[in-house]
Amino acid sequence: MTRFQSPLRRPARPALRSAVGVAALCFSTLLSSPAPGSAQPRDGIWTRGDGTKAALATGIPANVERVDSLAGIAEYRLRSNGMRILLARNDAAPVITFMVIYHVGSRNEAPGNTGSAHLLEHLLFNKSTKNFGRALGHKTFQEVLFEAGCDYASTNMTTWLDRMNGYSTLPSDKLDLAMRIEADRLGRALILDSERQPEMTVVRNEYEIGENDPSNALSKAVIGAAIVAHPYHWSTIGYRSDIEGVSTETLKQHYKTYFWPDNAEAILVGDFDIGLALRMFDREFGGFPRSPKPIPSVITVEPPQEGERRVVVKRPGQVGLVEIAFMRPGSLHPDFIPLDLLATILGSGVNSRLYQALVERKLATDVSASNYTLRDPFPIVVDATLAPGVSHRKVEDALKAALYEVGTKGVSRTELDRAKSQLEVSVIRSRDGTYELASSLGEAVASADWKWLIGYIDAMKRVTADDVRRVAATYLVPDHATVGWFVPVEPEGKKPAKAAGAGGSAESSAWSGAGPGGPSGSAGRAGFAQRTLHRVLANGLTLDVVSNRSVPTVAVHGVVLAGRMTAPRGKPAVAQLTALMLERGTKSRDKRAIAALLDGVGAQLHVSGDTYDATIQGSALSRDAALLLSVLADELQNPAFSDSELSKAKAELKTDVLRAFDNTRLRAFDRLTQIAFAPGHPYRAPSKDEMLASIEAMRPGDLRAFHKDRYVGSATYLAIVGDVDLEAIAALVDSLFGGIPRGARPEFGEPRTSPGAAAQEAVTLRGKANMDLMFGMASGLRRGDPDYEACLIANAALGQSSLSSRLGKRVRDTEGLTYSIYSRFTMSDFLDGIWLADVAVAPSNLSKAMRSTREVIEGYCREGITEEEVAIQKSFFAGNYQVRLATNAGTAQALAVAEKFGYGPSYLDEFPDRVRRVTREQVNAAIRTHLDPSKMNVVVAGDLDRLPE
């Protein structure tokens, strides 16, 4: 679904944010020659990533001229209108990403039409153009993309301060579709008032969702105080009154002013034939004229700040925040890259200045530093989340002391080298996937220049410790600080909240869509069953290894059956705390020593616990795979569980629980599990008080006992994918992890859960601008059930997509009642879980949303799925599986999950065929078995006391 990318919060996919985000970016040594094993055009034949052959389209069209090439990136331009395209071939998987950057963002607005770029983006994302959309009787963009296998993780439009973009990641043979879509967005949008009106309420709901988040509210206030004249003053989504009041004519004029081919640039990354791609590009974009007059430029220069500025935001909430911002120059200024290194030294990792000054001293539970890559001056921002019982003043003073010390005393050589290593490795990681590279190039094009990007690492390596001290002394100046506090307050007329969970049980896996899929054994390319080295070690640990030589990186994904569902009764915090503590020191290394090893080579390793499992995620350069695996083996086998580190981990987890208690979606979800599952069921969410009491009661001995019982070989699944030698890595894993005791794999013997009588409940959270409405019930579905794939299709037609599903088409697209709506079978693991539909909604629209959502669900269960819907969902899953496995990390995760359920690597080949074999009759049977509107529970979390009649 569309979402604006705000610099005030870290985007889910960072847009050139601070050091590690920006870095991703320079390809001076990595792209100067073809990756090992990549297929290059030869003798008129192009070898696709799937192994098939195609005739090479020799030459380029007469309307296309080559501009330049550098480090594997080639730039071309259309002679007719000046539109440029960057090409970067990457045939590791039969996938492409096509993106168009439009040089218009919120910096091109003014009071009265703030948020216009973002609202316009919504209309371009899925409303009508000459060749797509319902106004002229066509399918929408999202309908045709969904049929091609594109979900909202792989297609989107986003708006930020400097730009708008539109992109799709698709199987390589769908490049033509991706270009046709972006061409219609560029030059053929209709922008109808009848479509603006419902979409305005969708955007307003998006605004309300953002207002629910204290960190978003604080950041908007801080940036608005730090920047008083320049258009960066307001957030990308704009002011509520402008969202509601902007006219369709104003949006049309905005479109006519900025949407021209000479104000846009295209980027194509992936598995394609260069000649054929340029012919498509010329055909789709070459006929558009240039802008008839110069594109308006931003002329406002932010005046100097002449004293500290302060803002305080007081709202109902659970956790205090402090944020400090200092203005600094734009991305092309020579001080920008030293500032990137400064941000990394301040806020990246356990050994960072801010972590050591605040988290280690138990003043804060989380810290960060962000230096966003933007064309014009913007603040470098640091923030801290207060530890329980610590004052705002104390945290502010500690932040300032740490910041100002850099300007007076400088940084050490060790700190500088570590930061440089982190940045350099992020460059290589950015090549692991077509979207990742396209996104990095796109943000550079929008806010700097793609050649600036190419030279980034060389420039970064030339930065000295004196340079870092100098920029700290120049920009981190007390009189140039803008300080913000978020102060939680008790809501007026507060009433005791209804029982609800502590949050954290609606993990990403619970909200994800279909099961894993990947390139199967298509012609000329072996399937995963053949490409995967599969071993079960003597201690029961299951290992999968896949070699991918296209990028010199390695990804590790592991699953240990050590989630909350395996915890002893009455100890809901033990699983999460145990996972948190693995990274906080072993018997031979303390936390800082572990961080120094990993950060020194730019490697990343994280272990987290959720309802189901402990999840391991790691990545490194392939040359450092042995170091990464040795650290992981040490953490799994020899955790220290020290008292001092446990007290810090407990404080951080308490803060997470309080944050979750303030989140409408998590509160609604947790209450739904409490209705659906009886006390004592592993999936029933604990209440806030239960979770906090469990955290407080935990002692090192509790963690040691849980670790001994659950972190065993027979319950561990490890997948390694990347530029590795299969046998060598397998032997290394055997030597490092073979000492883990075999133990016993946990058994899950809970009986099936039947839905009870339907309940309707309100979960009261005062001061929230947005509500979460959830319909849900015990589903009776487990991952291993024979109708699992039929259930995937059943749900996908009803609510997989917020725009192309039945729920999305009516509640969002037609009625404009919500920004976010979806449905899922979730928690369908070893035990049967629940089915839910979640609707984000403004309080004024709650009754309408309840009625419309229920009517769609009831109609679907009564009528069943159509043959056309079944065919569409099959097409979606068949195409989407290729995209999902286009990165090393994605493949490693899919392998580990497949092993967890006993399917093995062959499941990644079989999944598309399993879906294709599902019939309409099987889907309708699944609907009858697992969905019953008469037993649907309704939970609403937000600022209300009871549900409307």
JSON list of C-alpha atoms in Angstrom, two decimals, residues 142-305:
[
{"chain": "A", "resi": 142, "resn": "GLN", "atom": "CA", "xyz": [-2.87, -3.10, -8.36]},
{"chain": "A", "resi": 143, "resn": "GLU", "atom": "CA", "xyz": [-5.18, -5.66, -9.92]},
{"chain": "A", "resi": 144, "resn": "VAL", "atom": "CA", "xyz": [-2.88, -6.26, -12.89]},
{"chain": "A", "resi": 145, "resn": "LEU", "atom": "CA", "xyz": [0.25, -6.18, -10.69]},
{"chain": "A", "resi": 146, "resn": "PHE", "atom": "CA", "xyz": [-1.27, -8.63, -8.22]},
{"chain": "A", "resi": 147, "resn": "GLU", "atom": "CA", "xyz": [-2.05, -11.05, -11.05]},
{"chain": "A", "resi": 148, "resn": "ALA", "atom": "CA", "xyz": [1.59, -10.73, -12.16]},
{"chain": "A", "resi": 149, "resn": "GLY", "atom": "CA", "xyz": [2.80, -11.77, -8.70]},
{"chain": "A", "resi": 150, "resn": "CYS", "atom": "CA", "xyz": [3.45, -8.36, -7.18]},
{"chain": "A", "resi": 151, "resn": "ASP", "atom": "CA", "xyz": [2.41, -7.76, -3.57]},
{"chain": "A", "resi": 152, "resn": "TYR", "atom": "CA", "xyz": [2.85, -4.64, -1.48]},
{"chain": "A", "resi": 153, "resn": "ALA", "atom": "CA", "xyz": [6.31, -5.65, -0.44]},
{"chain": "A", "resi": 154, "resn": "SER", "atom": "CA", "xyz": [7.34, -5.45, -4.09]},
{"chain": "A", "resi": 155, "resn": "THR", "atom": "CA", "xyz": [5.33, -2.60, -5.61]},
{"chain": "A", "resi": 156, "resn": "ASN", "atom": "CA", "xyz": [4.61, 0.81, -4.19]},
{"chain": "A", "resi": 157, "resn": "MET", "atom": "CA", "xyz": [4.67, 4.53, -4.61]},
{"chain": "A", "resi": 158, "resn": "THR", "atom": "CA", "xyz": [6.26, 6.65, -1.89]},
{"chain": "A", "resi": 159, "resn": "THR", "atom": "CA", "xyz": [6.68, 10.35, -1.29]},
{"chain": "A", "resi": 160, "resn": "TRP", "atom": "CA", "xyz": [9.42, 12.02, 0.69]},
{"chain": "A", "resi": 161, "resn": "LEU", "atom": "CA", "xyz": [10.84, 15.50, 1.08]},
{"chain": "A", "resi": 162, "resn": "ASP", "atom": "CA", "xyz": [12.83, 15.60, -2.19]},
{"chain": "A", "resi": 163, "resn": "ARG", "atom": "CA", "xyz": [10.98, 13.17, -4.41]},
{"chain": "A", "resi": 164, "resn": "MET", "atom": "CA", "xyz": [8.18, 10.79, -5.29]},
{"chain": "A", "resi": 165, "resn": "ASN", "atom": "CA", "xyz": [8.82, 7.34, -6.71]},
{"chain": "A", "resi": 166, "resn": "GLY", "atom": "CA", "xyz": [6.92, 4.45, -8.21]},
{"chain": "A", "resi": 167, "resn": "TYR", "atom": "CA", "xyz": [8.35, 0.97, -8.59]},
{"chain": "A", "resi": 168, "resn": "SER", "atom": "CA", "xyz": [7.60, -2.69, -9.12]},
{"chain": "A", "resi": 169, "resn": "THR", "atom": "CA", "xyz": [9.70, -5.80, -8.60]},
{"chain": "A", "resi": 170, "resn": "LEU", "atom": "CA", "xyz": [8.47, -8.51, -10.93]},
{"chain": "A", "resi": 171, "resn": "PRO", "atom": "CA", "xyz": [9.56, -11.63, -12.78]},
{"chain": "A", "resi": 172, "resn": "SER", "atom": "CA", "xyz": [11.82, -10.58, -15.65]},
{"chain": "A", "resi": 173, "resn": "ASP", "atom": "CA", "xyz": [9.25, -11.34, -18.33]},
{"chain": "A", "resi": 174, "resn": "LYS", "atom": "CA", "xyz": [6.94, -8.69, -16.83]},
{"chain": "A", "resi": 175, "resn": "LEU", "atom": "CA", "xyz": [9.25, -5.72, -17.51]},
{"chain": "A", "resi": 176, "resn": "ASP", "atom": "CA", "xyz": [6.90, -4.50, -20.21]},
{"chain": "A", "resi": 177, "resn": "LEU", "atom": "CA", "xyz": [4.06, -4.25, -17.66]},
{"chain": "A", "resi": 178, "resn": "ALA", "atom": "CA", "xyz": [6.20, -2.35, -15.17]},
{"chain": "A", "resi": 179, "resn": "MET", "atom": "CA", "xyz": [7.14, 0.24, -17.81]},
{"chain": "A", "resi": 180, "resn": "ARG", "atom": "CA", "xyz": [3.57, 0.65, -19.09]},
{"chain": "A", "resi": 181, "resn": "ILE", "atom": "CA", "xyz": [2.37, 1.36, -15.57]},
{"chain": "A", "resi": 182, "resn": "GLU", "atom": "CA", "xyz": [4.97, 4.02, -14.81]},
{"chain": "A", "resi": 183, "resn": "ALA", "atom": "CA", "xyz": [4.42, 5.65, -18.21]},
{"chain": "A", "resi": 184, "resn": "ASP", "atom": "CA", "xyz": [0.71, 6.06, -17.46]},
{"chain": "A", "resi": 185, "resn": "ARG", "atom": "CA", "xyz": [1.53, 7.51, -14.05]},
{"chain": "A", "resi": 186, "resn": "LEU", "atom": "CA", "xyz": [3.93, 10.00, -15.62]},
{"chain": "A", "resi": 187, "resn": "GLY", "atom": "CA", "xyz": [1.76, 11.35, -18.41]},
{"chain": "A", "resi": 188, "resn": "ARG", "atom": "CA", "xyz": [-1.77, 9.96, -18.52]},
{"chain": "A", "resi": 189, "resn": "ALA", "atom": "CA", "xyz": [-3.33, 10.38, -15.06]},
{"chain": "A", "resi": 190, "resn": "LEU", "atom": "CA", "xyz": [-6.96, 11.53, -15.04]},
{"chain": "A", "resi": 191, "resn": "ILE", "atom": "CA", "xyz": [-7.07, 12.92, -11.46]},
{"chain": "A", "resi": 192, "resn": "LEU", "atom": "CA", "xyz": [-10.83, 12.85, -11.01]},
{"chain": "A", "resi": 193, "resn": "ASP", "atom": "CA", "xyz": [-12.71, 14.58, -8.20]},
{"chain": "A", "resi": 194, "resn": "SER", "atom": "CA", "xyz": [-14.85, 11.47, -7.76]},
{"chain": "A", "resi": 195, "resn": "GLU", "atom": "CA", "xyz": [-11.66, 9.54, -6.95]},
{"chain": "A", "resi": 196, "resn": "ARG", "atom": "CA", "xyz": [-9.99, 12.28, -4.89]},
{"chain": "A", "resi": 197, "resn": "GLN", "atom": "CA", "xyz": [-12.82, 12.52, -2.36]},
{"chain": "A", "resi": 198, "resn": "PRO", "atom": "CA", "xyz": [-12.68, 8.93, -1.01]},
{"chain": "A", "resi": 199, "resn": "GLU", "atom": "CA", "xyz": [-8.87, 8.90, -1.28]},
{"chain": "A", "resi": 200, "resn": "MET", "atom": "CA", "xyz": [-8.67, 12.07, 0.82]},
{"chain": "A", "resi": 201, "resn": "THR", "atom": "CA", "xyz": [-10.28, 10.21, 3.73]},
{"chain": "A", "resi": 202, "resn": "VAL", "atom": "CA", "xyz": [-7.81, 7.37, 3.22]},
{"chain": "A", "resi": 203, "resn": "VAL", "atom": "CA", "xyz": [-4.89, 9.81, 3.48]},
{"chain": "A", "resi": 204, "resn": "ARG", "atom": "CA", "xyz": [-6.49, 11.50, 6.47]},
{"chain": "A", "resi": 205, "resn": "ASN", "atom": "CA", "xyz": [-6.65, 8.10, 8.18]},
{"chain": "A", "resi": 206, "resn": "GLU", "atom": "CA", "xyz": [-2.97, 7.61, 7.37]},
{"chain": "A", "resi": 207, "resn": "TYR", "atom": "CA", "xyz": [-2.33, 10.95, 9.08]},
{"chain": "A", "resi": 208, "resn": "GLU", "atom": "CA", "xyz": [-4.33, 9.77, 12.10]},
{"chain": "A", "resi": 209, "resn": "ILE", "atom": "CA", "xyz": [-2.34, 6.54, 12.30]},
{"chain": "A", "resi": 210, "resn": "GLY", "atom": "CA", "xyz": [0.84, 8.62, 12.44]},
{"chain": "A", "resi": 211, "resn": "GLU", "atom": "CA", "xyz": [-0.63, 10.79, 15.19]},
{"chain": "A", "resi": 212, "resn": "ASN", "atom": "CA", "xyz": [-1.04, 7.65, 17.32]},
{"chain": "A", "resi": 213, "resn": "ASP", "atom": "CA", "xyz": [2.76, 7.31, 17.50]},
{"chain": "A", "resi": 214, "resn": "PRO", "atom": "CA", "xyz": [4.46, 9.46, 20.16]},
{"chain": "A", "resi": 215, "resn": "SER", "atom": "CA", "xyz": [7.84, 9.38, 18.40]},
{"chain": "A", "resi": 216, "resn": "ASN", "atom": "CA", "xyz": [6.25, 10.64, 15.18]},
{"chain": "A", "resi": 217, "resn": "ALA", "atom": "CA", "xyz": [4.47, 13.45, 17.03]},
{"chain": "A", "resi": 218, "resn": "LEU", "atom": "CA", "xyz": [7.69, 14.49, 18.79]},
{"chain": "A", "resi": 219, "resn": "SER", "atom": "CA", "xyz": [9.79, 14.40, 15.62]},
{"chain": "A", "resi": 220, "resn": "LYS", "atom": "CA", "xyz": [7.31, 16.55, 13.69]},
{"chain": "A", "resi": 221, "resn": "ALA", "atom": "CA", "xyz": [7.45, 19.10, 16.50]},
{"chain": "A", "resi": 222, "resn": "VAL", "atom": "CA", "xyz": [11.26, 19.07, 16.68]},
{"chain": "A", "resi": 223, "resn": "ILE", "atom": "CA", "xyz": [11.82, 19.39, 12.93]},
{"chain": "A", "resi": 224, "resn": "GLY", "atom": "CA", "xyz": [9.14, 22.06, 12.70]},
{"chain": "A", "resi": 225, "resn": "ALA", "atom": "CA", "xyz": [10.98, 24.07, 15.35]},
{"chain": "A", "resi": 226, "resn": "ALA", "atom": "CA", "xyz": [14.44, 23.50, 13.87]},
{"chain": "A", "resi": 227, "resn": "ILE", "atom": "CA", "xyz": [13.35, 24.56, 10.35]},
{"chain": "A", "resi": 228, "resn": "VAL", "atom": "CA", "xyz": [11.17, 27.66, 10.29]},
{"chain": "A", "resi": 229, "resn": "ALA", "atom": "CA", "xyz": [11.35, 28.96, 6.70]},
{"chain": "A", "resi": 230, "resn": "HIS", "atom": "CA", "xyz": [12.31, 26.17, 4.31]},
{"chain": "A", "resi": 231, "resn": "PRO", "atom": "CA", "xyz": [9.58, 23.75, 3.11]},
{"chain": "A", "resi": 232, "resn": "TYR", "atom": "CA", "xyz": [11.22, 20.91, 5.06]},
{"chain": "A", "resi": 233, "resn": "HIS", "atom": "CA", "xyz": [9.38, 22.59, 7.99]},
{"chain": "A", "resi": 234, "resn": "TRP", "atom": "CA", "xyz": [6.30, 20.39, 7.50]},
{"chain": "A", "resi": 235, "resn": "SER", "atom": "CA", "xyz": [6.17, 16.63, 7.25]},
{"chain": "A", "resi": 236, "resn": "THR", "atom": "CA", "xyz": [5.55, 14.89, 3.96]},
{"chain": "A", "resi": 237, "resn": "ILE", "atom": "CA", "xyz": [1.95, 14.01, 4.82]},
{"chain": "A", "resi": 238, "resn": "GLY", "atom": "CA", "xyz": [1.17, 17.68, 5.44]},
{"chain": "A", "resi": 239, "resn": "TYR", "atom": "CA", "xyz": [-1.28, 19.41, 7.75]},
{"chain": "A", "resi": 240, "resn": "ARG", "atom": "CA", "xyz": [-4.67, 17.85, 8.38]},
{"chain": "A", "resi": 241, "resn": "SER", "atom": "CA", "xyz": [-6.54, 20.96, 7.22]},
{"chain": "A", "resi": 242, "resn": "ASP", "atom": "CA", "xyz": [-4.61, 20.97, 3.92]},
{"chain": "A", "resi": 243, "resn": "ILE", "atom": "CA", "xyz": [-5.29, 17.27, 3.38]},
{"chain": "A", "resi": 244, "resn": "GLU", "atom": "CA", "xyz": [-9.00, 17.91, 3.83]},
{"chain": "A", "resi": 245, "resn": "GLY", "atom": "CA", "xyz": [-9.14, 21.21, 1.97]},
{"chain": "A", "resi": 246, "resn": "VAL", "atom": "CA", "xyz": [-6.94, 20.85, -1.11]},
{"chain": "A", "resi": 247, "resn": "SER", "atom": "CA", "xyz": [-9.00, 20.88, -4.31]},
{"chain": "A", "resi": 248, "resn": "THR", "atom": "CA", "xyz": [-8.84, 18.51, -7.23]},
{"chain": "A", "resi": 249, "resn": "GLU", "atom": "CA", "xyz": [-7.89, 21.46, -9.47]},
{"chain": "A", "resi": 250, "resn": "THR", "atom": "CA", "xyz": [-4.91, 22.22, -7.22]},
{"chain": "A", "resi": 251, "resn": "LEU", "atom": "CA", "xyz": [-3.75, 18.61, -7.52]},
{"chain": "A", "resi": 252, "resn": "LYS", "atom": "CA", "xyz": [-4.19, 18.71, -11.29]},
{"chain": "A", "resi": 253, "resn": "GLN", "atom": "CA", "xyz": [-2.08, 21.86, -11.46]},
{"chain": "A", "resi": 254, "resn": "HIS", "atom": "CA", "xyz": [0.58, 20.23, -9.29]},
{"chain": "A", "resi": 255, "resn": "TYR", "atom": "CA", "xyz": [0.61, 17.30, -11.70]},
{"chain": "A", "resi": 256, "resn": "LYS", "atom": "CA", "xyz": [0.84, 19.56, -14.76]},
{"chain": "A", "resi": 257, "resn": "THR", "atom": "CA", "xyz": [3.70, 21.52, -13.18]},
{"chain": "A", "resi": 258, "resn": "TYR", "atom": "CA", "xyz": [5.99, 18.68, -12.13]},
{"chain": "A", "resi": 259, "resn": "PHE", "atom": "CA", "xyz": [5.16, 15.51, -14.08]},
{"chain": "A", "resi": 260, "resn": "TRP", "atom": "CA", "xyz": [7.27, 15.78, -17.20]},
{"chain": "A", "resi": 261, "resn": "PRO", "atom": "CA", "xyz": [9.88, 13.36, -18.56]},
{"chain": "A", "resi": 262, "resn": "ASP", "atom": "CA", "xyz": [12.68, 15.91, -18.09]},
{"chain": "A", "resi": 263, "resn": "ASN", "atom": "CA", "xyz": [11.73, 16.07, -14.37]},
{"chain": "A", "resi": 264, "resn": "ALA", "atom": "CA", "xyz": [11.83, 12.29, -13.92]},
{"chain": "A", "resi": 265, "resn": "GLU", "atom": "CA", "xyz": [14.48, 9.57, -14.09]},
{"chain": "A", "resi": 266, "resn": "ALA", "atom": "CA", "xyz": [14.06, 5.83, -14.53]},
{"chain": "A", "resi": 267, "resn": "ILE", "atom": "CA", "xyz": [16.11, 3.03, -12.99]},
{"chain": "A", "resi": 268, "resn": "LEU", "atom": "CA", "xyz": [16.17, -0.59, -14.10]},
{"chain": "A", "resi": 269, "resn": "VAL", "atom": "CA", "xyz": [18.00, -3.29, -12.14]},
{"chain": "A", "resi": 270, "resn": "GLY", "atom": "CA", "xyz": [17.94, -7.04, -12.64]},
{"chain": "A", "resi": 271, "resn": "ASP", "atom": "CA", "xyz": [17.81, -9.74, -15.26]},
{"chain": "A", "resi": 272, "resn": "PHE", "atom": "CA", "xyz": [17.15, -8.06, -18.62]},
{"chain": "A", "resi": 273, "resn": "ASP", "atom": "CA", "xyz": [18.49, -7.60, -22.14]},
{"chain": "A", "resi": 274, "resn": "ILE", "atom": "CA", "xyz": [19.83, -4.06, -22.50]},
{"chain": "A", "resi": 275, "resn": "GLY", "atom": "CA", "xyz": [18.75, -3.53, -26.12]},
{"chain": "A", "resi": 276, "resn": "LEU", "atom": "CA", "xyz": [15.26, -4.89, -25.52]},
{"chain": "A", "resi": 277, "resn": "ALA", "atom": "CA", "xyz": [14.85, -2.82, -22.35]},
{"chain": "A", "resi": 278, "resn": "LEU", "atom": "CA", "xyz": [15.85, 0.40, -24.13]},
{"chain": "A", "resi": 279, "resn": "ARG", "atom": "CA", "xyz": [13.41, -0.32, -26.94]},
{"chain": "A", "resi": 280, "resn": "MET", "atom": "CA", "xyz": [10.62, -0.72, -24.37]},
{"chain": "A", "resi": 281, "resn": "PHE", "atom": "CA", "xyz": [11.71, 2.46, -22.62]},
{"chain": "A", "resi": 282, "resn": "ASP", "atom": "CA", "xyz": [11.67, 4.45, -25.86]},
{"chain": "A", "resi": 283, "resn": "ARG", "atom": "CA", "xyz": [8.28, 3.02, -26.83]},
{"chain": "A", "resi": 284, "resn": "GLU", "atom": "CA", "xyz": [6.63, 3.82, -23.50]},
{"chain": "A", "resi": 285, "resn": "PHE", "atom": "CA", "xyz": [8.28, 7.15, -22.61]},
{"chain": "A", "resi": 286, "resn": "GLY", "atom": "CA", "xyz": [9.73, 8.58, -25.82]},
{"chain": "A", "resi": 287, "resn": "GLY", "atom": "CA", "xyz": [6.46, 10.11, -27.02]},
{"chain": "A", "resi": 288, "resn": "PHE", "atom": "CA", "xyz": [5.96, 12.41, -24.03]},
{"chain": "A", "resi": 289, "resn": "PRO", "atom": "CA", "xyz": [6.96, 16.06, -24.68]},
{"chain": "A", "resi": 290, "resn": "ARG", "atom": "CA", "xyz": [9.38, 18.04, -22.54]},
{"chain": "A", "resi": 291, "resn": "SER", "atom": "CA", "xyz": [8.01, 20.48, -20.00]},
{"chain": "A", "resi": 292, "resn": "PRO", "atom": "CA", "xyz": [6.93, 23.63, -21.89]},
{"chain": "A", "resi": 293, "resn": "LYS", "atom": "CA", "xyz": [8.43, 25.87, -19.19]},
{"chain": "A", "resi": 294, "resn": "PRO", "atom": "CA", "xyz": [11.11, 25.58, -16.52]},
{"chain": "A", "resi": 295, "resn": "ILE", "atom": "CA", "xyz": [10.26, 23.42, -13.50]},
{"chain": "A", "resi": 296, "resn": "PRO", "atom": "CA", "xyz": [9.87, 25.72, -10.44]},
{"chain": "A", "resi": 297, "resn": "SER", "atom": "CA", "xyz": [12.85, 25.56, -8.10]},
{"chain": "A", "resi": 298, "resn": "VAL", "atom": "CA", "xyz": [13.01, 25.97, -4.33]},
{"chain": "A", "resi": 299, "resn": "ILE", "atom": "CA", "xyz": [14.66, 29.30, -3.54]},
{"chain": "A", "resi": 300, "resn": "THR", "atom": "CA", "xyz": [14.04, 29.61, 0.22]},
{"chain": "A", "resi": 301, "resn": "VAL", "atom": "CA", "xyz": [17.20, 29.38, 2.33]},
{"chain": "A", "resi": 302, "resn": "GLU", "atom": "CA", "xyz": [16.81, 28.55, 6.00]},
{"chain": "A", "resi": 303, "resn": "PRO", "atom": "CA", "xyz": [18.07, 31.48, 8.11]},
{"chain": "A", "resi": 304, "resn": "PRO", "atom": "CA", "xyz": [20.72, 30.83, 10.79]},
{"chain": "A", "resi": 305, "resn": "GLN", "atom": "CA", "xyz": [19.56, 29.68, 14.21]}
]
